[in-house]
Every structure is written in C-alpha cells, then in structure tokens.
PDB file of C-alpha atoms and ligand atoms in Angstrom:
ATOM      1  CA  UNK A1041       4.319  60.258  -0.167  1.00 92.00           C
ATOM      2  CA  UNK A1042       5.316  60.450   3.367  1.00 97.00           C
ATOM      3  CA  UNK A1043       3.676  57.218   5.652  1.00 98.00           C
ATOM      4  CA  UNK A1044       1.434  58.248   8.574  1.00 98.00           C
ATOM      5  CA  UNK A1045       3.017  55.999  11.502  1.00 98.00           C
ATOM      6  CA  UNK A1046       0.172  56.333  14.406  1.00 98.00           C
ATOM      7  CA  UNK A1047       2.065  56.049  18.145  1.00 98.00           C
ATOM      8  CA  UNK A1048      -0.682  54.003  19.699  1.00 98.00           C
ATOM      9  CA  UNK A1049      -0.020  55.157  23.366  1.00 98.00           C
ATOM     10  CA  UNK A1050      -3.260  54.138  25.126  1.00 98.00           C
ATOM     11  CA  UNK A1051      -3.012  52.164  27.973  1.00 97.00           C
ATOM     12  CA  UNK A1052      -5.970  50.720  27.642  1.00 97.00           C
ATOM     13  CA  UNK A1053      -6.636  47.872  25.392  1.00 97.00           C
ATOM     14  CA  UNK A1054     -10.442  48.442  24.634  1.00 97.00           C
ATOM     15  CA  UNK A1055      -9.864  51.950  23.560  1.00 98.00           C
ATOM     16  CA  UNK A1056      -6.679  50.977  21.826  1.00 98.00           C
ATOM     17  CA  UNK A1057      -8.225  49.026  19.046  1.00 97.00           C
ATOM     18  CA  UNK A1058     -11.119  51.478  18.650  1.00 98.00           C
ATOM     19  CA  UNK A1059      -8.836  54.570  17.764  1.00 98.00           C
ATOM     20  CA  UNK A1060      -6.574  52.158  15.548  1.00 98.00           C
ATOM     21  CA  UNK A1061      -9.929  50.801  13.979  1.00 97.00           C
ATOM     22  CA  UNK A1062     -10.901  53.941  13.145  1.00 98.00           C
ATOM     23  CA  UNK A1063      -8.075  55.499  11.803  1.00 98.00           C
ATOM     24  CA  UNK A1064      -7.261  52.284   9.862  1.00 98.00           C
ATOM     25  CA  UNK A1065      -7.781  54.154   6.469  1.00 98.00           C
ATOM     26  CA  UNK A1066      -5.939  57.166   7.027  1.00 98.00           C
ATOM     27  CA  UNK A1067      -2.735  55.911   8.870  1.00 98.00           C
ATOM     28  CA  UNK A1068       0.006  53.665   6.921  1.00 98.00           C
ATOM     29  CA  UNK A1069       1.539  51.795  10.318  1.00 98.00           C
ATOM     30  CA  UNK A1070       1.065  51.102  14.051  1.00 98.00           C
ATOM     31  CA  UNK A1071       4.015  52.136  16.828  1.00 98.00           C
ATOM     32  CA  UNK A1072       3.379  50.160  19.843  1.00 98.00           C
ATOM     33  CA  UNK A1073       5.490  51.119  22.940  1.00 98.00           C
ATOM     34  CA  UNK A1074       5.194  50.323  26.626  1.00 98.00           C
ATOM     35  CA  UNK A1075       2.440  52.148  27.421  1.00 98.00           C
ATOM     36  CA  UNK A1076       0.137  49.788  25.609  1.00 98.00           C
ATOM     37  CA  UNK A1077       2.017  46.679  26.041  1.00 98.00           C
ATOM     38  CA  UNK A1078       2.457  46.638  29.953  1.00 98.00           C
ATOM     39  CA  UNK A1079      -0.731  47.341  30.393  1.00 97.00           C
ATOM     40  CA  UNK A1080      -2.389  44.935  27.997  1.00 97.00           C
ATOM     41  CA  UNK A1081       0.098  42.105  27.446  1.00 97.00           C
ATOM     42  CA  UNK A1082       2.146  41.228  24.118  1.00 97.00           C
ATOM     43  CA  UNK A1083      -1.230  40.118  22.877  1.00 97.00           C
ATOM     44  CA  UNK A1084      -1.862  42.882  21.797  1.00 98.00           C
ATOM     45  CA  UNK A1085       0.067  42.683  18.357  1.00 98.00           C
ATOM     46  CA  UNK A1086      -2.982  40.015  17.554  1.00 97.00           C
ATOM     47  CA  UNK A1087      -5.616  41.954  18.420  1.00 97.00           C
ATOM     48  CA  UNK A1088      -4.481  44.793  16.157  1.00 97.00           C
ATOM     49  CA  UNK A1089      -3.756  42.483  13.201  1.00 94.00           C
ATOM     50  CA  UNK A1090      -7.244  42.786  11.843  1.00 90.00           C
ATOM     51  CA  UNK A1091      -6.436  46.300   9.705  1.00 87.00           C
ATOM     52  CA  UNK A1092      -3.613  44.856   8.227  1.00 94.00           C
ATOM     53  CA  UNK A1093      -1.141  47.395   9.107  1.00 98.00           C
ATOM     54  CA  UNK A1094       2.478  47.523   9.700  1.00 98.00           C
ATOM     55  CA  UNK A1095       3.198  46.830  13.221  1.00 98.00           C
ATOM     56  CA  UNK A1096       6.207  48.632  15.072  1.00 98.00           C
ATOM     57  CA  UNK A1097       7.182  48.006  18.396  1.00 98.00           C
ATOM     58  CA  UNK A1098       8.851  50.735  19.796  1.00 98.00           C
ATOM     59  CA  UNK A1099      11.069  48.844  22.846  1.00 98.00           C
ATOM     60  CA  UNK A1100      14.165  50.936  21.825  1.00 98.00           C
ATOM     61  CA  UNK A1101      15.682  47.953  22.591  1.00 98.00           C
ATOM     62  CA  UNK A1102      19.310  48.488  24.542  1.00 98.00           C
ATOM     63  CA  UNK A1103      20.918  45.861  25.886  1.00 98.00           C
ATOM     64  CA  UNK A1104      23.797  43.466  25.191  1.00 98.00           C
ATOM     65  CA  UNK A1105      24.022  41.067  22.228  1.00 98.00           C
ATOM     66  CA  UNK A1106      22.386  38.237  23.625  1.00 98.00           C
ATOM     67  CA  UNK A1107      19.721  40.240  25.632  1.00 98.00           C
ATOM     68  CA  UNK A1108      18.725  42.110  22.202  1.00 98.00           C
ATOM     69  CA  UNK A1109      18.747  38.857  20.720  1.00 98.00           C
ATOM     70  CA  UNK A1110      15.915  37.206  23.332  1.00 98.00           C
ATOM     71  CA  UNK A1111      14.233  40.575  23.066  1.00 98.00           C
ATOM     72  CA  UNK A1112      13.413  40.458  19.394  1.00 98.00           C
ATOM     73  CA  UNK A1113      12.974  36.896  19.282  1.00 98.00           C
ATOM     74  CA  UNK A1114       9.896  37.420  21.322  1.00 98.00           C
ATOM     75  CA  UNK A1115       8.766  40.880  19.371  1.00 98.00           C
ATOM     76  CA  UNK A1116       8.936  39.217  16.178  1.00 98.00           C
ATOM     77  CA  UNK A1117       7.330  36.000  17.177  1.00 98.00           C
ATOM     78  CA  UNK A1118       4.393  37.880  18.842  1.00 98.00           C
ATOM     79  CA  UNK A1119       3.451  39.216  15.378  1.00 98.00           C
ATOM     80  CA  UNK A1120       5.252  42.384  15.473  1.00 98.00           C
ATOM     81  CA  UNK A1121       7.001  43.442  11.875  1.00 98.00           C
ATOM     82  CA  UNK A1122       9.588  46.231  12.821  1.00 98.00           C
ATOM     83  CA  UNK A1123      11.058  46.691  16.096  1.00 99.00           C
ATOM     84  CA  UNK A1124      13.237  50.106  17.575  1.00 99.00           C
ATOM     85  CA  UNK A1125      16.391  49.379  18.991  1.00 98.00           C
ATOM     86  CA  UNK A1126      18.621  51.976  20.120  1.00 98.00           C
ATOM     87  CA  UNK A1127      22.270  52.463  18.717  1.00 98.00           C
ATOM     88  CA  UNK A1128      24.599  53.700  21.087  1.00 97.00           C
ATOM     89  CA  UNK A1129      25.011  50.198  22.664  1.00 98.00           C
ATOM     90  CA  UNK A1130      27.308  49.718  19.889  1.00 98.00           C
ATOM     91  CA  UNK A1131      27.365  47.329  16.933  1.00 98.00           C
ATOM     92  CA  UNK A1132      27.498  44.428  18.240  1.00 98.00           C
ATOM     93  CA  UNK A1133      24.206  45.236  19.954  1.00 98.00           C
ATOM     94  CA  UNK A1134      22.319  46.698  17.358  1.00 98.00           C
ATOM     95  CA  UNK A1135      23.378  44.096  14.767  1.00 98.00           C
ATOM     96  CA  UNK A1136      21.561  41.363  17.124  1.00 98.00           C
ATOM     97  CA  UNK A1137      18.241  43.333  16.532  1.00 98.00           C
ATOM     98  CA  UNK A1138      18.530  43.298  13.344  1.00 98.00           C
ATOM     99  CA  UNK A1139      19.243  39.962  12.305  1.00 98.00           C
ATOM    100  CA  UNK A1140      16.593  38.848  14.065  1.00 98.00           C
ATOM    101  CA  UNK A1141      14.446  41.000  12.397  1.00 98.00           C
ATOM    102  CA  UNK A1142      15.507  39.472   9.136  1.00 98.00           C
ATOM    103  CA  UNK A1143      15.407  36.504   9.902  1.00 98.00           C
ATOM    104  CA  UNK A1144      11.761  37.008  10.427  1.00 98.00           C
ATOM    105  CA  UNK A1145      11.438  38.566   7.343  1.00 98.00           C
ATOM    106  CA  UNK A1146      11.079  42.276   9.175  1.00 98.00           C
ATOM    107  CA  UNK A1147      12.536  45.215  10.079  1.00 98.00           C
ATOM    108  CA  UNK A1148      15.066  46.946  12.089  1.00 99.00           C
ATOM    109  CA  UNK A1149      15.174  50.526  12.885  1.00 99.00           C
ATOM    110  CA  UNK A1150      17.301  52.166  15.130  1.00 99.00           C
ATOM    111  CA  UNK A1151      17.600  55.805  16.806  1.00 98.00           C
ATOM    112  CA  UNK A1152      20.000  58.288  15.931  1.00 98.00           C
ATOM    113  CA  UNK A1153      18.916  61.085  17.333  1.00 98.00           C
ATOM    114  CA  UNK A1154      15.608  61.652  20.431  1.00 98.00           C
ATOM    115  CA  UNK A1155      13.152  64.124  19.823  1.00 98.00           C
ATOM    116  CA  UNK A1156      13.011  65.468  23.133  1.00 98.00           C
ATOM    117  CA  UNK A1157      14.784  68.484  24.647  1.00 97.00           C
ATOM    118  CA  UNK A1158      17.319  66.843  26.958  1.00 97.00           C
ATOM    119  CA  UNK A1159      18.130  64.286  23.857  1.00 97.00           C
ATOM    120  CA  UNK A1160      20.562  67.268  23.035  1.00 94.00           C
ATOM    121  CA  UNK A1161      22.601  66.503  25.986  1.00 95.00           C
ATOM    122  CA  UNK A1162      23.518  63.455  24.723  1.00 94.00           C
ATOM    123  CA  UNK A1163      22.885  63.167  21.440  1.00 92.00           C
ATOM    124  CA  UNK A1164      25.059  66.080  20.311  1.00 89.00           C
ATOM    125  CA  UNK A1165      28.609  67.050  19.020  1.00 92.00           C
ATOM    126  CA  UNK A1166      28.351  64.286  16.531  1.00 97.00           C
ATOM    127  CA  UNK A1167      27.028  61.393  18.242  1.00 98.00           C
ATOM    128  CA  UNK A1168      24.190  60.901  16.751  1.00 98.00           C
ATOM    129  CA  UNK A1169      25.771  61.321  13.291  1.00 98.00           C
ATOM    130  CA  UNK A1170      28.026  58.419  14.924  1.00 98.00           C
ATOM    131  CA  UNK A1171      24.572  56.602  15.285  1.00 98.00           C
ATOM    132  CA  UNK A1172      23.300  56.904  12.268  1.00 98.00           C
ATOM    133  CA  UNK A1173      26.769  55.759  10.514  1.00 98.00           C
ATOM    134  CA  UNK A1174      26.075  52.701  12.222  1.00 98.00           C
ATOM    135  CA  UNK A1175      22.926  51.714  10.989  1.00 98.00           C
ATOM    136  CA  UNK A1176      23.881  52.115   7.545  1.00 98.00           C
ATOM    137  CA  UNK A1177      26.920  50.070   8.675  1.00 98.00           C
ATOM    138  CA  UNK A1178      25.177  47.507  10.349  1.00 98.00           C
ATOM    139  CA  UNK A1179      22.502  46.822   8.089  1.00 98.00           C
ATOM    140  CA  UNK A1180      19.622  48.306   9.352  1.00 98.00           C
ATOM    141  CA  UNK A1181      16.569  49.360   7.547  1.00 98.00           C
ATOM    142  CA  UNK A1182      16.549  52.828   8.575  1.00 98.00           C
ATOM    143  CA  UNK A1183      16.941  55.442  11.057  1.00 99.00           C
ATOM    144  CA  UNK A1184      14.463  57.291  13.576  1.00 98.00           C
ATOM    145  CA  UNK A1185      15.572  61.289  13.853  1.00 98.00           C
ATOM    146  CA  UNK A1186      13.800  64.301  15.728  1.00 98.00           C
ATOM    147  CA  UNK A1187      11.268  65.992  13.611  1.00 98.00           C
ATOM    148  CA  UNK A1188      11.402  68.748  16.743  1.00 98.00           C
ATOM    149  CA  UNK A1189      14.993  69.484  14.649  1.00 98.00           C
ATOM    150  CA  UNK A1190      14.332  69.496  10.780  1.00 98.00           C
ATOM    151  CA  UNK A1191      17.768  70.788  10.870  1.00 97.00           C
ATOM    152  CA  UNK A1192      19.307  67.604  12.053  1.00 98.00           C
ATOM    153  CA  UNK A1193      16.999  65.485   9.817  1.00 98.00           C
ATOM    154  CA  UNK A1194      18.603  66.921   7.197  1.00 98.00           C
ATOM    155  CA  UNK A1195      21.709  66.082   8.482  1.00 98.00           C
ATOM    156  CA  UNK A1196      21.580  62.971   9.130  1.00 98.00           C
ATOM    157  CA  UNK A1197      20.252  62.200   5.627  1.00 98.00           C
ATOM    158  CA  UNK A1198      22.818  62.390   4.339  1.00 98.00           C
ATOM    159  CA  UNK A1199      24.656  59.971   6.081  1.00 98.00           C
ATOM    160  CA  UNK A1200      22.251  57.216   5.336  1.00 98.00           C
ATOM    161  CA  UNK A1201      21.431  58.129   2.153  1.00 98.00           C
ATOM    162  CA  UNK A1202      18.228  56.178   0.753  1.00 97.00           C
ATOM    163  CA  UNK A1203      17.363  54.366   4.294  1.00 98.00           C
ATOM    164  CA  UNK A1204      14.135  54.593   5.497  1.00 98.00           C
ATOM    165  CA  UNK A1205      13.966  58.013   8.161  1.00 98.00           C
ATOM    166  CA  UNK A1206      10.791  58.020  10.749  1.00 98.00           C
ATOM    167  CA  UNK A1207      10.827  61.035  12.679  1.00 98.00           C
ATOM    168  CA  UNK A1208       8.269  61.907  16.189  1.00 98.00           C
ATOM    169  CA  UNK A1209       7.761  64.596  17.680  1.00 98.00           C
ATOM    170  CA  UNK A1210       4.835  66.278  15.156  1.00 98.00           C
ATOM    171  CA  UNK A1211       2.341  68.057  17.512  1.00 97.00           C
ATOM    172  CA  UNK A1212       2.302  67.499  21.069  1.00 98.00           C
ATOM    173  CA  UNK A1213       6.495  68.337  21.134  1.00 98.00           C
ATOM    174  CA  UNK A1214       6.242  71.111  19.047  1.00 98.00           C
ATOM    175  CA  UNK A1215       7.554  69.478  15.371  1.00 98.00           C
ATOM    176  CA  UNK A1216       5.732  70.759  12.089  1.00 97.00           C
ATOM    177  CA  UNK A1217       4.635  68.187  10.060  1.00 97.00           C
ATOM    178  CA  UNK A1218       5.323  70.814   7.127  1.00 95.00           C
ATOM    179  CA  UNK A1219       8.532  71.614   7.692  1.00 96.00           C
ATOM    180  CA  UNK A1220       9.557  67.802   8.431  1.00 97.00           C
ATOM    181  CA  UNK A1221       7.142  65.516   5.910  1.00 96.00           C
ATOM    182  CA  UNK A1222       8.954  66.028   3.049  1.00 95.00           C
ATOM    183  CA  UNK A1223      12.339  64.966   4.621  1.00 97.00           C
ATOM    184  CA  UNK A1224      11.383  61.364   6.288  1.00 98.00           C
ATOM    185  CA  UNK A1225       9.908  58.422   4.644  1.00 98.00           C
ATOM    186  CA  UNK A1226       6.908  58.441   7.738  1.00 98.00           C
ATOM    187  CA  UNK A1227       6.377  59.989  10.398  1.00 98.00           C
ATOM    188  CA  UNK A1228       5.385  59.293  13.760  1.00 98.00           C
ATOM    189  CA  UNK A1229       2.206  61.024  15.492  1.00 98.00           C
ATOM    190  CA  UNK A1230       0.923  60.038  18.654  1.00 98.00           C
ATOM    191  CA  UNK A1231      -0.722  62.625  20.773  1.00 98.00           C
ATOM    192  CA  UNK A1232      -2.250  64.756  18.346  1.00 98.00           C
ATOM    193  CA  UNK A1233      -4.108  62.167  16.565  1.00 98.00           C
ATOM    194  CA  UNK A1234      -4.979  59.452  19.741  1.00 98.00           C
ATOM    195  CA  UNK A1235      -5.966  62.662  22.366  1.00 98.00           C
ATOM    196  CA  UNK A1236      -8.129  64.472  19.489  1.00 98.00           C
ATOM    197  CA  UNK A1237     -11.716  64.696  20.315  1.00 98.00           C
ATOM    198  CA  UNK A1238     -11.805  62.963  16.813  1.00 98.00           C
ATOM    199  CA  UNK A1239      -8.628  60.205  16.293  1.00 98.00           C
ATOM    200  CA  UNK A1240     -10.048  59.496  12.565  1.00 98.00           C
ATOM    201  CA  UNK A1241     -10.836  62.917  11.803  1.00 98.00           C
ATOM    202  CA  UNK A1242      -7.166  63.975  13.031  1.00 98.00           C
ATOM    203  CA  UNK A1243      -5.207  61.332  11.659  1.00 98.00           C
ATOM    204  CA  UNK A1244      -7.215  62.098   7.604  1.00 98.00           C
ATOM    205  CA  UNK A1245      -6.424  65.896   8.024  1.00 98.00           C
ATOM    206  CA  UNK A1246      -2.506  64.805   8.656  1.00 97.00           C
ATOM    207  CA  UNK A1247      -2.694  62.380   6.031  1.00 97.00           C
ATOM    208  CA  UNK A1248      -3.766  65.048   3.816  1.00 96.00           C
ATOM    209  CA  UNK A1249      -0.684  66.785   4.177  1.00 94.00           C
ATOM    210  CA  UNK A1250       1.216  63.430   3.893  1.00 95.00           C
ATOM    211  CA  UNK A1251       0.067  62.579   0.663  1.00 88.00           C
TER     212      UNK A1251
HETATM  213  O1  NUP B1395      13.051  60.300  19.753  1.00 58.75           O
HETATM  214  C1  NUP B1395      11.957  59.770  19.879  1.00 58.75           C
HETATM  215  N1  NUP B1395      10.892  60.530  20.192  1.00 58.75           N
HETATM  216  C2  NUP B1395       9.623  60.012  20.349  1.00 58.75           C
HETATM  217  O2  NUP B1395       8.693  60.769  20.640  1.00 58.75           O
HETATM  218  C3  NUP B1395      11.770  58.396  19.664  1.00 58.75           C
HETATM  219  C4  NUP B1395      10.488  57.841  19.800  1.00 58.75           C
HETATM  220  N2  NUP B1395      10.314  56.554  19.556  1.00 58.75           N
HETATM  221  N3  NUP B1395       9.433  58.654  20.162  1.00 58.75           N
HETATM  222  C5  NUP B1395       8.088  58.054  20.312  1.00 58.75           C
HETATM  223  O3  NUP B1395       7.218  58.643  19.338  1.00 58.75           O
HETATM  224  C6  NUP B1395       7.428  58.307  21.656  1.00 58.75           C
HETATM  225  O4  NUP B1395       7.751  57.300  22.583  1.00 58.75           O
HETATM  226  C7  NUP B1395       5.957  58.287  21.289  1.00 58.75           C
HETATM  227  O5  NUP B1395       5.505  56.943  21.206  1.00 58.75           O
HETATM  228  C8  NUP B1395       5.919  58.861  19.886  1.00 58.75           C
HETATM  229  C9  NUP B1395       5.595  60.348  19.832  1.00 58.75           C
HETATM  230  O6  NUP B1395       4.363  60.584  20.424  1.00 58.75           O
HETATM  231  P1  NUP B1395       3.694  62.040  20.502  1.00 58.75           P
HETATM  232  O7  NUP B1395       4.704  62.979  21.073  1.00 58.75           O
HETATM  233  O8  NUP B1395       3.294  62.402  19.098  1.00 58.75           O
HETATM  234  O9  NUP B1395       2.517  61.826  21.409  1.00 58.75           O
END
C-alpha cells in the first residue's frame, strides 16, 4: 500500500477543513505548508485534528542548528506530527530537526531531491544522493524525492534502503502516480485533488490506485 499524503494548499481556512473533511476517508495524512499557515495562523494544526490524521508540516525547514531547533519546537508543540526540513544545510542542521521531532515522539523528513524543473540545477551531479546519505546518517525517518523523476526515486532508494520515501509532484507537475506509487511509501498530491471540482471524489479515485 502506498499512503495518500493530501498537500492542503488552500489559503483559506474555512475551505481548508471542508476539503480535508471530506476527503478524510480516502487520504492517509495532511501536508500543511505556508500557504495555509500564513494565512490562517499555526492554529490551524487544531482545527484539522478532528479526522485524526497524520499531520505534516511542510516548512522545509533551513536554517542553522539553533534556528531549526526553535523552529520545530514550535511545529511540534502546535500539534504537528512530522515536519520537512531541508538537507543541504548540513548535518548539524538537519540533526536539530530531528531530534526535536523525537523528542516529541514524531517525525523528521528531509528533502533529497525537489520536484520541480529548476531543482535539477541544483540538485544534480550527486548532490542529492549526498542528501539522502545524510538522512540515513543522521537519523531521519525518511526522505522526500521527485515523483516528476521516477528515475531518481529509484536511485535514491537505494541509498536509504527501508526509510520512509514521500514523493510530490503527481498531477499538476506532470508525475504519474503509476509509474511512481509503487516506489515511495506515500505520496504527496495537492493540486489535483484540492482544485478538482470534486476533492473527495479525486482523492478516492487516487486512492484506488494507491491501494
Ligand atoms: O520537491 C518538492 N516538491 C513539492 O511539490 C517538495 C515539496 N514539499 N513539494 C510540495 O508538495 C509542494 O510545496 C506542494 O505542497 C506539494 C505538491 O503539490 P501539487 O503540485 O500536487 O499541487
């Protein structure tokens, strides 16, 4: 089984907790980024504790040691579960993320490798193989990786072996959830499920394919 993770994007609270109401049944986690937090306050995390779903927040946290540190103090004391923290800060950096997301008793993933097209810049002749090293390294509880490159998914499996792997970029970037589900441990769908004429209806008929 491959976990539906739904991107909750919506920068507005009211509609927020209607689409994540109604796909409650079909979806296996929440991603909550900056769209939905700046414009309706940390908050938020209680308001969608109701379903009982995993909550991610998505900060791709980036900073030095300390900063990381305040940062996911203040996720994981909001109500959050999981946080994203990025990895090429360095170990040091990423560590701080997650040990304070196991001290709360949650989890720490970081990013190897951005879905996007200019993530290639970047993100290329090894670096992100680098990246991933270093969560397995570091301790954390898995790894997010472009599912717009099954390719590199692949790749960068097997550097971290059995760690979790949640991959975006299904639908609205042009991934396959085909060619990608049975690779990751979840993916991660915003777009195509919260701009649907019918969130619930979209997120059962990718579930379908999850399961
Ligand atoms: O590499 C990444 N790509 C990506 O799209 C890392 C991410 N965390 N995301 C997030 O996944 C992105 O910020 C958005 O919340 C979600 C994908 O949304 P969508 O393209 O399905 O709408």
């Amino acid at each position: 089984m491959t976990e539906l993770i739904l991107a909750l994007d919506v920068p507005d609270r009211k509609e927020a907790l209607n689409i994540a109401e109604s796909c409650a049944p079909f979806i296996d986690a929440i991603k909550v980024g900056y769209p939905l937090v700046l414009s309706s306050g940390l908050s938020i995390a209680e308001d969608l504790a109701s379903p009982g779903l995993p909550l991610i927040a998505d900060f791709k946290v980036a900073d030095i040691p300390n900063t990381n540190r305040l940062i996911c103090e203040v996720v994981f004391s909001a109500g959050f579960d999981a946080v994203i923290a990025h990895g090429f800060v360095g170990a040091d950096a990423a560590r701080a993320c997650i040990e304070v997301a196991h001290s709360h008793s949650g989890k720490a993933y970081i990013v190897a490798e951005m879905s996007h097209p200019g993530a290639t810049e970047f993100f290329h002749d090894g670096v992100a193989e680098r990246i991933a090293a270093l969560a397995v390294r570091c301790g954390a509880d898995g790894i997010i990786a472009p599912a717009t490159r099954p390719e590199r998914v692949a790749r960068l499996r097997e550097i971290v072996g059995d760690k979790a792997i949640y991959s975006p970029g299904i639908g609205a970037q042009g991934g396959d959830l085909d060619a990608v589900a049975r690779l990751v441990d979840g993916v991660i769908v915003g777009r195509s499920i919260y701009a649907a004429d019918d969130p619930a209806a979209a997120a059962e008929r990718l579930s379908r394919i999850c399961r």
